[in-house]
Amino acid sequence: VFDRAALLKLAQYKIKAHAETWQKPVLIEGPKLMDVLSKTGALGQNYRFTALDGYAAELSLKELDAHNWIVALRADGKPLGLGGRGPLWLVFETKDGKASREEEAKWVWSLFLIEVE
């Protein structure tokens, strides 16, 4: 179990995320997802990420390894809040590209639960 204080104790990273439906990129800050998973010992081959509203995305370890995933705590310098993609948002770095709608659908807002197989 991680609370905000525990997540803030992990190394924090800044990445740029941009989806094809957005007007501009967003600067995201938070710990790397793999750091969170490693810290808990929750490593497996398949993962299910569930939001507070029940929305979920299932990702394989191969999909996680393909991107630089962040458990975002802040966006554009402001803490994420409920109703604003927070308090936690699973998102990956897009660098100078844009995530497709299909990829963006895996960016779970209001992340609440991570299940590992």
N, CA, C and O atoms as CSV, one atom per row, in Angstrom:
chain,resi,resn,atom,element,x,y,z
A,1,VAL,N,N,0.856,-1.183,0.000
A,1,VAL,CA,C,0.000,0.000,0.000
A,1,VAL,C,C,0.896,1.239,0.000
A,1,VAL,O,O,1.823,1.358,0.802
A,2,PHE,N,N,0.599,2.142,-0.907
A,2,PHE,CA,C,1.329,3.399,-0.997
A,2,PHE,C,C,0.356,4.546,-0.779
A,2,PHE,O,O,-0.731,4.573,-1.355
A,3,ASP,N,N,0.756,5.487,0.056
A,3,ASP,CA,C,0.010,6.739,0.138
A,3,ASP,C,C,0.851,7.804,-0.570
A,3,ASP,O,O,1.947,7.520,-1.054
A,4,ARG,N,N,0.339,9.007,-0.624
A,4,ARG,CA,C,1.041,10.077,-1.340
A,4,ARG,C,C,2.441,10.310,-0.769
A,4,ARG,O,O,3.394,10.508,-1.522
A,5,ALA,N,N,2.564,10.288,0.554
A,5,ALA,CA,C,3.867,10.513,1.189
A,5,ALA,C,C,4.872,9.447,0.772
A,5,ALA,O,O,6.034,9.760,0.515
A,6,ALA,N,N,4.440,8.195,0.702
A,6,ALA,CA,C,5.339,7.107,0.294
A,6,ALA,C,C,5.748,7.265,-1.163
A,6,ALA,O,O,6.900,7.009,-1.512
A,7,LEU,N,N,4.827,7.679,-2.010
A,7,LEU,CA,C,5.159,7.895,-3.421
A,7,LEU,C,C,6.143,9.049,-3.588
A,7,LEU,O,O,7.021,9.004,-4.449
A,8,LEU,N,N,5.990,10.084,-2.759
A,8,LEU,CA,C,6.898,11.233,-2.838
A,8,LEU,C,C,8.307,10.894,-2.357
A,8,LEU,O,O,9.260,11.591,-2.706
A,9,LYS,N,N,8.450,9.833,-1.560
A,9,LYS,CA,C,9.772,9.422,-1.091
A,9,LYS,C,C,10.579,8.733,-2.189
A,9,LYS,O,O,11.805,8.651,-2.105
A,10,LEU,N,N,9.893,8.240,-3.215
A,10,LEU,CA,C,10.589,7.627,-4.343
A,10,LEU,C,C,11.159,8.729,-5.241
A,10,LEU,O,O,10.695,9.869,-5.209
A,11,ALA,N,N,12.154,8.381,-6.029
A,11,ALA,CA,C,12.715,9.350,-6.979
A,11,ALA,C,C,11.601,9.867,-7.878
A,11,ALA,O,O,10.774,9.093,-8.360
A,12,GLN,N,N,11.582,11.179,-8.102
A,12,GLN,CA,C,10.557,11.818,-8.923
A,12,GLN,C,C,11.141,12.157,-10.292
A,12,GLN,O,O,12.291,12.584,-10.403
A,13,TYR,N,N,10.343,11.962,-11.315
A,13,TYR,CA,C,10.769,12.209,-12.687
A,13,TYR,C,C,9.789,13.149,-13.374
A,13,TYR,O,O,8.613,13.212,-13.016
A,14,LYS,N,N,10.286,13.868,-14.353
A,14,LYS,CA,C,9.439,14.739,-15.174
A,14,LYS,C,C,9.471,14.209,-16.598
A,14,LYS,O,O,10.536,13.938,-17.155
A,15,ILE,N,N,8.291,14.066,-17.172
A,15,ILE,CA,C,8.171,13.615,-18.552
A,15,ILE,C,C,7.163,14.490,-19.282
A,15,ILE,O,O,6.377,15.213,-18.670
A,16,LYS,N,N,7.208,14.405,-20.603
A,16,LYS,CA,C,6.216,15.105,-21.415
A,16,LYS,C,C,5.241,14.074,-21.967
A,16,LYS,O,O,5.646,13.054,-22.523
A,17,ALA,N,N,3.952,14.354,-21.805
A,17,ALA,CA,C,2.910,13.481,-22.351
A,17,ALA,C,C,2.037,14.313,-23.285
A,17,ALA,O,O,1.685,15.454,-22.987
A,18,HIS,N,N,1.699,13.708,-24.420
A,18,HIS,CA,C,0.873,14.411,-25.401
A,18,HIS,C,C,0.045,13.363,-26.134
A,18,HIS,O,O,0.581,12.379,-26.645
A,19,ALA,N,N,-1.241,13.579,-26.179
A,19,ALA,CA,C,-2.139,12.677,-26.905
A,19,ALA,C,C,-2.656,13.389,-28.145
A,19,ALA,O,O,-2.713,14.618,-28.189
A,20,GLU,N,N,-3.029,12.612,-29.148
A,20,GLU,CA,C,-3.429,13.209,-30.422
A,20,GLU,C,C,-4.670,14.090,-30.311
A,20,GLU,O,O,-4.906,14.918,-31.190
A,21,THR,N,N,-5.464,13.936,-29.260
A,21,THR,CA,C,-6.670,14.754,-29.094
A,21,THR,C,C,-6.424,16.019,-28.265
A,21,THR,O,O,-7.339,16.820,-28.075
A,22,TRP,N,N,-5.201,16.205,-27.774
A,22,TRP,CA,C,-4.882,17.360,-26.941
A,22,TRP,C,C,-4.318,18.491,-27.788
A,22,TRP,O,O,-3.726,18.260,-28.842
A,23,GLN,N,N,-4.512,19.720,-27.311
A,23,GLN,CA,C,-3.966,20.881,-28.002
A,23,GLN,C,C,-2.463,21.023,-27.792
A,23,GLN,O,O,-1.745,21.475,-28.684
A,24,LYS,N,N,-1.988,20.634,-26.601
A,24,LYS,CA,C,-0.562,20.796,-26.304
A,24,LYS,C,C,-0.110,19.706,-25.333
A,24,LYS,O,O,-0.940,19.067,-24.687
A,25,PRO,N,N,1.206,19.492,-25.229
A,25,PRO,CA,C,1.725,18.499,-24.282
A,25,PRO,C,C,1.571,18.971,-22.835
A,25,PRO,O,O,1.377,20.155,-22.558
A,26,VAL,N,N,1.666,18.001,-21.928
A,26,VAL,CA,C,1.568,18.262,-20.492
A,26,VAL,C,C,2.858,17.762,-19.838
A,26,VAL,O,O,3.350,16.686,-20.180
A,27,LEU,N,N,3.405,18.536,-18.904
A,27,LEU,CA,C,4.574,18.112,-18.143
A,27,LEU,C,C,4.080,17.332,-16.928
A,27,LEU,O,O,3.379,17.876,-16.074
A,28,ILE,N,N,4.448,16.065,-16.857
A,28,ILE,CA,C,3.991,15.137,-15.823
A,28,ILE,C,C,5.127,14.902,-14.834
A,28,ILE,O,O,6.291,14.821,-15.229
A,29,GLU,N,N,4.788,14.791,-13.530
A,29,GLU,CA,C,5.792,14.507,-12.501
A,29,GLU,C,C,5.305,13.400,-11.587
A,29,GLU,O,O,4.139,13.360,-11.195
A,30,GLY,N,N,6.224,12.497,-11.256
A,30,GLY,CA,C,5.917,11.426,-10.316
A,30,GLY,C,C,6.968,10.338,-10.399
A,30,GLY,O,O,7.913,10.438,-11.180
A,31,PRO,N,N,6.802,9.287,-9.586
A,31,PRO,CA,C,7.758,8.177,-9.634
A,31,PRO,C,C,7.504,7.271,-10.839
A,31,PRO,O,O,6.392,7.218,-11.364
A,32,LYS,N,N,8.532,6.570,-11.263
A,32,LYS,CA,C,8.378,5.599,-12.328
A,32,LYS,C,C,7.525,4.436,-11.824
A,32,LYS,O,O,7.674,3.991,-10.685
A,33,LEU,N,N,6.644,3.957,-12.673
A,33,LEU,CA,C,5.794,2.833,-12.303
A,33,LEU,C,C,6.628,1.630,-11.884
A,33,LEU,O,O,6.302,0.970,-10.897
A,34,MET,N,N,7.694,1.335,-12.613
A,34,MET,CA,C,8.509,0.163,-12.276
A,34,MET,C,C,9.179,0.319,-10.920
A,34,MET,O,O,9.415,-0.680,-10.240
A,35,ASP,N,N,9.493,1.544,-10.506
A,35,ASP,CA,C,10.040,1.770,-9.159
A,35,ASP,C,C,8.994,1.445,-8.098
A,35,ASP,O,O,9.312,0.847,-7.070
A,36,VAL,N,N,7.747,1.840,-8.348
A,36,VAL,CA,C,6.655,1.546,-7.412
A,36,VAL,C,C,6.463,0.037,-7.311
A,36,VAL,O,O,6.381,-0.510,-6.211
A,37,LEU,N,N,6.392,-0.630,-8.455
A,37,LEU,CA,C,6.182,-2.081,-8.456
A,37,LEU,C,C,7.345,-2.808,-7.793
A,37,LEU,O,O,7.131,-3.748,-7.028
A,38,SER,N,N,8.576,-2.384,-8.079
A,38,SER,CA,C,9.752,-3.019,-7.484
A,38,SER,C,C,9.773,-2.837,-5.973
A,38,SER,O,O,10.105,-3.764,-5.234
A,39,LYS,N,N,9.422,-1.653,-5.522
A,39,LYS,CA,C,9.435,-1.352,-4.086
A,39,LYS,C,C,8.470,-2.257,-3.323
A,39,LYS,O,O,8.744,-2.643,-2.187
A,40,THR,N,N,7.348,-2.592,-3.945
A,40,THR,CA,C,6.354,-3.443,-3.287
A,40,THR,C,C,6.625,-4.927,-3.517
A,40,THR,O,O,6.027,-5.774,-2.852
A,41,GLY,N,N,7.517,-5.250,-4.449
A,41,GLY,CA,C,7.765,-6.641,-4.788
A,41,GLY,C,C,6.676,-7.207,-5.689
A,41,GLY,O,O,6.606,-8.417,-5.904
A,42,ALA,N,N,5.824,-6.328,-6.216
A,42,ALA,CA,C,4.691,-6.749,-7.042
A,42,ALA,C,C,5.091,-6.811,-8.503
A,42,ALA,O,O,4.704,-5.958,-9.302
A,43,LEU,N,N,5.872,-7.831,-8.848
A,43,LEU,CA,C,6.307,-7.987,-10.228
A,43,LEU,C,C,5.682,-9.246,-10.812
A,43,LEU,O,O,5.635,-10.289,-10.158
A,44,GLY,N,N,5.208,-9.143,-12.032
A,44,GLY,CA,C,4.572,-10.277,-12.681
A,44,GLY,C,C,4.595,-10.095,-14.175
A,44,GLY,O,O,5.387,-9.312,-14.699
A,45,GLN,N,N,3.734,-10.811,-14.866
A,45,GLN,CA,C,3.668,-10.748,-16.324
A,45,GLN,C,C,2.492,-9.931,-16.825
A,45,GLN,O,O,2.536,-9.392,-17.931
A,46,ASN,N,N,1.435,-9.834,-16.017
A,46,ASN,CA,C,0.223,-9.116,-16.418
A,46,ASN,C,C,-0.253,-8.226,-15.285
A,46,ASN,O,O,-0.166,-8.586,-14.111
A,47,TYR,N,N,-0.759,-7.054,-15.657
A,47,TYR,CA,C,-1.148,-6.051,-14.670
A,47,TYR,C,C,-2.529,-5.499,-15.022
A,47,TYR,O,O,-2.872,-5.330,-16.192
A,48,ARG,N,N,-3.299,-5.227,-13.989
A,48,ARG,CA,C,-4.603,-4.568,-14.163
A,48,ARG,C,C,-4.583,-3.313,-13.299
A,48,ARG,O,O,-4.361,-3.378,-12.090
A,49,PHE,N,N,-4.819,-2.165,-13.941
A,49,PHE,CA,C,-4.805,-0.859,-13.284
A,49,PHE,C,C,-6.244,-0.357,-13.228
A,49,PHE,O,O,-6.885,-0.192,-14.265
A,50,THR,N,N,-6.749,-0.114,-12.029
A,50,THR,CA,C,-8.150,0.246,-11.853
A,50,THR,C,C,-8.274,1.633,-11.241
A,50,THR,O,O,-7.556,1.988,-10.306
A,51,ALA,N,N,-9.212,2.416,-11.796
A,51,ALA,CA,C,-9.500,3.770,-11.314
A,51,ALA,C,C,-10.588,3.724,-10.247
A,51,ALA,O,O,-11.255,2.706,-10.063
A,52,LEU,N,N,-10.753,4.839,-9.551
A,52,LEU,CA,C,-11.782,4.938,-8.515
A,52,LEU,C,C,-13.183,4.667,-9.045
A,52,LEU,O,O,-14.031,4.152,-8.316
A,53,ASP,N,N,-13.437,5.008,-10.310
A,53,ASP,CA,C,-14.771,4.808,-10.882
A,53,ASP,C,C,-14.960,3.416,-11.483
A,53,ASP,O,O,-16.007,3.136,-12.067
A,54,GLY,N,N,-13.956,2.537,-11.348
A,54,GLY,CA,C,-14.048,1.179,-11.857
A,54,GLY,C,C,-13.440,0.974,-13.234
A,54,GLY,O,O,-13.267,-0.166,-13.664
A,55,TYR,N,N,-13.109,2.058,-13.940
A,55,TYR,CA,C,-12.439,1.936,-15.240
A,55,TYR,C,C,-11.125,1.186,-15.029
A,55,TYR,O,O,-10.444,1.407,-14.028
A,56,ALA,N,N,-10.763,0.307,-15.955
A,56,ALA,CA,C,-9.528,-0.456,-15.807
A,56,ALA,C,C,-8.844,-0.657,-17.145
A,56,ALA,O,O,-9.484,-0.687,-18.196
A,57,ALA,N,N,-7.540,-0.793,-17.081
A,57,ALA,CA,C,-6.728,-1.129,-18.248
A,57,ALA,C,C,-5.843,-2.303,-17.867
A,57,ALA,O,O,-5.262,-2.336,-16.782
A,58,GLU,N,N,-5.751,-3.262,-18.770
A,58,GLU,CA,C,-4.889,-4.413,-18.549
A,58,GLU,C,C,-3.682,-4.298,-19.467
A,58,GLU,O,O,-3.819,-4.081,-20.671
A,59,LEU,N,N,-2.500,-4.447,-18.883
A,59,LEU,CA,C,-1.253,-4.306,-19.624
A,59,LEU,C,C,-0.324,-5.463,-19.279
A,59,LEU,O,O,-0.274,-5.921,-18.138
A,60,SER,N,N,0.403,-5.921,-20.275
A,60,SER,CA,C,1.402,-6.964,-20.047
A,60,SER,C,C,2.724,-6.315,-19.643
A,60,SER,O,O,2.912,-5.110,-19.808
A,61,LEU,N,N,3.628,-7.124,-19.115
A,61,LEU,CA,C,4.952,-6.622,-18.783
A,61,LEU,C,C,5.638,-6.095,-20.041
A,61,LEU,O,O,6.366,-5.105,-19.975
A,62,LYS,N,N,5.416,-6.738,-21.177
A,62,LYS,CA,C,5.990,-6.277,-22.440
A,62,LYS,C,C,5.507,-4.866,-22.772
A,62,LYS,O,O,6.296,-4.034,-23.220
A,63,GLU,N,N,4.217,-4.589,-22.556
A,63,GLU,CA,C,3.674,-3.247,-22.814
A,63,GLU,C,C,4.254,-2.228,-21.839
A,63,GLU,O,O,4.519,-1.087,-22.217
A,64,LEU,N,N,4.451,-2.633,-20.594
A,64,LEU,CA,C,5.042,-1.718,-19.614
A,64,LEU,C,C,6.490,-1.411,-19.969
A,64,LEU,O,O,6.941,-0.273,-19.834
A,65,ASP,N,N,7.213,-2.425,-20.423
A,65,ASP,CA,C,8.616,-2.234,-20.785
A,65,ASP,C,C,8.787,-1.369,-22.036
A,65,ASP,O,O,9.862,-0.811,-22.257
A,66,ALA,N,N,7.750,-1.254,-22.847
A,66,ALA,CA,C,7.837,-0.510,-24.108
A,66,ALA,C,C,7.826,1.005,-23.913
A,66,ALA,O,O,8.162,1.747,-24.836
A,67,HIS,N,N,7.444,1.473,-22.719
A,67,HIS,CA,C,7.329,2.914,-22.476
A,67,HIS,C,C,7.885,3.277,-21.101
A,67,HIS,O,O,8.095,2.413,-20.249
A,68,ASN,N,N,8.114,4.555,-20.910
A,68,ASN,CA,C,8.541,5.098,-19.632
A,68,ASN,C,C,7.281,5.539,-18.870
A,68,ASN,O,O,6.868,6.695,-18.961
A,69,TRP,N,N,6.678,4.610,-18.122
A,69,TRP,CA,C,5.433,4.868,-17.390
A,69,TRP,C,C,5.713,5.594,-16.081
A,69,TRP,O,O,6.689,5.300,-15.390
A,70,ILE,N,N,4.853,6.537,-15.752
A,70,ILE,CA,C,4.958,7.327,-14.532
A,70,ILE,C,C,3.632,7.227,-13.767
A,70,ILE,O,O,2.556,7.213,-14.364
A,71,VAL,N,N,3.733,7.159,-12.446
A,71,VAL,CA,C,2.550,7.318,-11.598
A,71,VAL,C,C,2.521,8.810,-11.253
A,71,VAL,O,O,3.162,9.258,-10.303
A,72,ALA,N,N,1.770,9.552,-12.041
A,72,ALA,CA,C,1.803,11.013,-11.947
A,72,ALA,C,C,1.101,11.519,-10.693
A,72,ALA,O,O,0.011,11.076,-10.333
A,73,LEU,N,N,1.775,12.468,-10.044
A,73,LEU,CA,C,1.235,13.180,-8.887
A,73,LEU,C,C,0.951,14.642,-9.230
A,73,LEU,O,O,0.157,15.310,-8.566
A,74,ARG,N,N,1.618,15.123,-10.281
A,74,ARG,CA,C,1.495,16.524,-10.684
A,74,ARG,C,C,1.448,16.622,-12.203
A,74,ARG,O,O,2.020,15.795,-12.914
A,75,ALA,N,N,0.760,17.641,-12.682
A,75,ALA,CA,C,0.725,17.942,-14.118
A,75,ALA,C,C,0.876,19.444,-14.282
A,75,ALA,O,O,0.159,20.224,-13.654
A,76,ASP,N,N,1.809,19.840,-15.126
A,76,ASP,CA,C,2.116,21.254,-15.342
A,76,ASP,C,C,2.332,21.996,-14.027
A,76,ASP,O,O,1.882,23.129,-13.853
A,77,GLY,N,N,3.033,21.329,-13.099
A,77,GLY,CA,C,3.413,21.943,-11.832
A,77,GLY,C,C,2.356,21.960,-10.750
A,77,GLY,O,O,2.612,22.460,-9.654
A,78,LYS,N,N,1.176,21.428,-11.023
A,78,LYS,CA,C,0.084,21.452,-10.038
A,78,LYS,C,C,-0.277,20.040,-9.601
A,78,LYS,O,O,-0.318,19.127,-10.427
A,79,PRO,N,N,-0.542,19.849,-8.295
A,79,PRO,CA,C,-0.966,18.524,-7.831
A,79,PRO,C,C,-2.253,18.088,-8.529
A,79,PRO,O,O,-3.159,18.890,-8.752
A,80,LEU,N,N,-2.313,16.814,-8.864
A,80,LEU,CA,C,-3.524,16.267,-9.473
A,80,LEU,C,C,-4.577,16.052,-8.391
A,80,LEU,O,O,-4.279,15.518,-7.323
A,81,GLY,N,N,-5.788,16.463,-8.667
A,81,GLY,CA,C,-6.878,16.288,-7.716
A,81,GLY,C,C,-7.972,15.422,-8.303
A,81,GLY,O,O,-7.988,15.154,-9.504
A,82,LEU,N,N,-8.881,14.988,-7.458
A,82,LEU,CA,C,-10.029,14.226,-7.942
A,82,LEU,C,C,-10.797,15.067,-8.942
A,82,LEU,O,O,-11.000,16.264,-8.736
A,83,GLY,N,N,-11.218,14.440,-10.017
A,83,GLY,CA,C,-11.922,15.156,-11.065
A,83,GLY,C,C,-10.975,15.809,-12.051
A,83,GLY,O,O,-11.414,16.340,-13.071
A,84,GLY,N,N,-9.690,15.777,-11.765
A,84,GLY,CA,C,-8.683,16.361,-12.646
A,84,GLY,C,C,-7.593,15.361,-12.956
A,84,GLY,O,O,-6.411,15.703,-12.959
A,85,ARG,N,N,-7.980,14.149,-13.212
A,85,ARG,CA,C,-7.093,13.027,-13.519
A,85,ARG,C,C,-6.358,12.490,-12.303
A,85,ARG,O,O,-5.528,11.593,-12.449
A,86,GLY,N,N,-6.620,12.987,-11.142
A,86,GLY,CA,C,-5.870,12.571,-9.966
A,86,GLY,C,C,-6.717,11.822,-8.968
A,86,GLY,O,O,-7.867,11.479,-9.241
A,87,PRO,N,N,-6.155,11.577,-7.840
A,87,PRO,CA,C,-4.863,12.074,-7.365
A,87,PRO,C,C,-3.656,11.363,-7.976
A,87,PRO,O,O,-2.532,11.849,-7.854
A,88,LEU,N,N,-3.873,10.218,-8.631
A,88,LEU,CA,C,-2.786,9.523,-9.322
A,88,LEU,C,C,-3.215,9.230,-10.752
A,88,LEU,O,O,-4.378,8.921,-11.012
A,89,TRP,N,N,-2.272,9.328,-11.671
A,89,TRP,CA,C,-2.575,9.110,-13.078
A,89,TRP,C,C,-1.457,8.285,-13.695
A,89,TRP,O,O,-0.293,8.685,-13.670
A,90,LEU,N,N,-1.809,7.143,-14.243
A,90,LEU,CA,C,-0.849,6.293,-14.929
A,90,LEU,C,C,-0.706,6.787,-16.365
A,90,LEU,O,O,-1.679,6.795,-17.118
A,91,VAL,N,N,0.490,7.193,-16.742
A,91,VAL,CA,C,0.713,7.800,-18.053
A,91,VAL,C,C,2.145,7.513,-18.497
A,91,VAL,O,O,3.030,7.339,-17.659
A,92,PHE,N,N,2.380,7.462,-19.811
A,92,PHE,CA,C,3.747,7.254,-20.272
A,92,PHE,C,C,4.252,8.445,-21.066
A,92,PHE,O,O,3.486,9.257,-21.584
A,93,GLU,N,N,5.570,8.512,-21.139
A,93,GLU,CA,C,6.254,9.601,-21.838
A,93,GLU,C,C,6.064,9.460,-23.345
A,93,GLU,O,O,6.231,8.376,-23.902
A,94,THR,N,N,5.715,10.561,-23.993
A,94,THR,CA,C,5.562,10.548,-25.447
A,94,THR,C,C,6.698,11.283,-26.152
A,94,THR,O,O,6.781,11.249,-27.380
A,95,LYS,N,N,7.560,11.935,-25.411
A,95,LYS,CA,C,8.661,12.734,-25.962
A,95,LYS,C,C,8.098,13.730,-26.961
A,95,LYS,O,O,7.290,14.578,-26.582
A,96,ASP,N,N,8.494,13.657,-28.219
A,96,ASP,CA,C,8.005,14.621,-29.205
A,96,ASP,C,C,6.855,14.079,-30.047
A,96,ASP,O,O,6.392,14.746,-30.972
A,97,GLY,N,N,6.397,12.877,-29.732
A,97,GLY,CA,C,5.277,12.287,-30.463
A,97,GLY,C,C,3.957,12.503,-29.735
A,97,GLY,O,O,3.874,13.272,-28.777
A,98,LYS,N,N,2.946,11.819,-30.203
A,98,LYS,CA,C,1.619,11.885,-29.583
A,98,LYS,C,C,1.081,10.473,-29.422
A,98,LYS,O,O,1.221,9.632,-30.310
A,99,ALA,N,N,0.467,10.232,-28.282
A,99,ALA,CA,C,-0.168,8.934,-28.044
A,99,ALA,C,C,-1.454,8.856,-28.855
A,99,ALA,O,O,-2.185,9.839,-28.972
A,100,SER,N,N,-1.723,7.687,-29.412
A,100,SER,CA,C,-2.970,7.464,-30.145
A,100,SER,C,C,-4.131,7.366,-29.145
A,100,SER,O,O,-3.915,7.249,-27.939
A,101,ARG,N,N,-5.345,7.414,-29.657
A,101,ARG,CA,C,-6.517,7.259,-28.786
A,101,ARG,C,C,-6.467,5.921,-28.058
A,101,ARG,O,O,-6.817,5.832,-26.882
A,102,GLU,N,N,-6.028,4.880,-28.766
A,102,GLU,CA,C,-5.924,3.546,-28.160
A,102,GLU,C,C,-4.907,3.546,-27.018
A,102,GLU,O,O,-5.154,2.962,-25.963
A,103,GLU,N,N,-3.773,4.196,-27.229
A,103,GLU,CA,C,-2.758,4.274,-26.177
A,103,GLU,C,C,-3.252,5.125,-25.011
A,103,GLU,O,O,-3.067,4.761,-23.849
A,104,GLU,N,N,-3.873,6.246,-25.318
A,104,GLU,CA,C,-4.372,7.131,-24.264
A,104,GLU,C,C,-5.408,6.421,-23.394
A,104,GLU,O,O,-5.522,6.724,-22.207
A,105,ALA,N,N,-6.155,5.494,-23.957
A,105,ALA,CA,C,-7.157,4.746,-23.200
A,105,ALA,C,C,-6.525,3.916,-22.081
A,105,ALA,O,O,-7.212,3.498,-21.150
A,106,LYS,N,N,-5.228,3.681,-22.175
A,106,LYS,CA,C,-4.512,2.922,-21.141
A,106,LYS,C,C,-3.957,3.828,-20.046
A,106,LYS,O,O,-3.402,3.344,-19.059
A,107,TRP,N,N,-4.107,5.144,-20.220
A,107,TRP,CA,C,-3.644,6.100,-19.221
A,107,TRP,C,C,-4.738,6.243,-18.165
A,107,TRP,O,O,-5.624,7.086,-18.304
A,108,VAL,N,N,-4.685,5.446,-17.135
A,108,VAL,CA,C,-5.746,5.372,-16.129
A,108,VAL,C,C,-5.685,6.579,-15.199
A,108,VAL,O,O,-4.691,6.802,-14.509
A,109,TRP,N,N,-6.780,7.358,-15.196
A,109,TRP,CA,C,-6.921,8.499,-14.275
A,109,TRP,C,C,-7.443,7.981,-12.944
A,109,TRP,O,O,-8.046,6.909,-12.878
A,110,SER,N,N,-7.211,8.737,-11.902
A,110,SER,CA,C,-7.692,8.380,-10.559
A,110,SER,C,C,-7.317,6.944,-10.213
A,110,SER,O,O,-8.127,6.179,-9.689
A,111,LEU,N,N,-6.071,6.599,-10.517
A,111,LEU,CA,C,-5.569,5.245,-10.251
A,111,LEU,C,C,-5.734,4.915,-8.778
A,111,LEU,O,O,-5.347,5.689,-7.903
A,112,PHE,N,N,-6.317,3.746,-8.519
A,112,PHE,CA,C,-6.627,3.339,-7.159
A,112,PHE,C,C,-6.012,1.993,-6.799
A,112,PHE,O,O,-5.573,1.791,-5.667
A,113,LEU,N,N,-5.981,1.075,-7.756
A,113,LEU,CA,C,-5.594,-0.297,-7.456
A,113,LEU,C,C,-4.755,-0.866,-8.598
A,113,LEU,O,O,-5.058,-0.662,-9.774
A,114,ILE,N,N,-3.692,-1.586,-8.223
A,114,ILE,CA,C,-2.881,-2.298,-9.200
A,114,ILE,C,C,-2.898,-3.771,-8.800
A,114,ILE,O,O,-2.518,-4.130,-7.685
A,115,GLU,N,N,-3.342,-4.612,-9.725
A,115,GLU,CA,C,-3.345,-6.064,-9.492
A,115,GLU,C,C,-2.302,-6.690,-10.398
A,115,GLU,O,O,-2.131,-6.283,-11.547
A,116,VAL,N,N,-1.598,-7.695,-9.860
A,116,VAL,CA,C,-0.480,-8.309,-10.566
A,116,VAL,C,C,-0.685,-9.817,-10.659
A,116,VAL,O,O,-1.057,-10.464,-9.680
A,117,GLU,N,N,-0.439,-10.371,-11.850
A,117,GLU,CA,C,-0.448,-11.828,-12.052
A,117,GLU,C,C,0.941,-12.297,-12.405
A,117,GLU,O,O,1.154,-13.490,-12.616
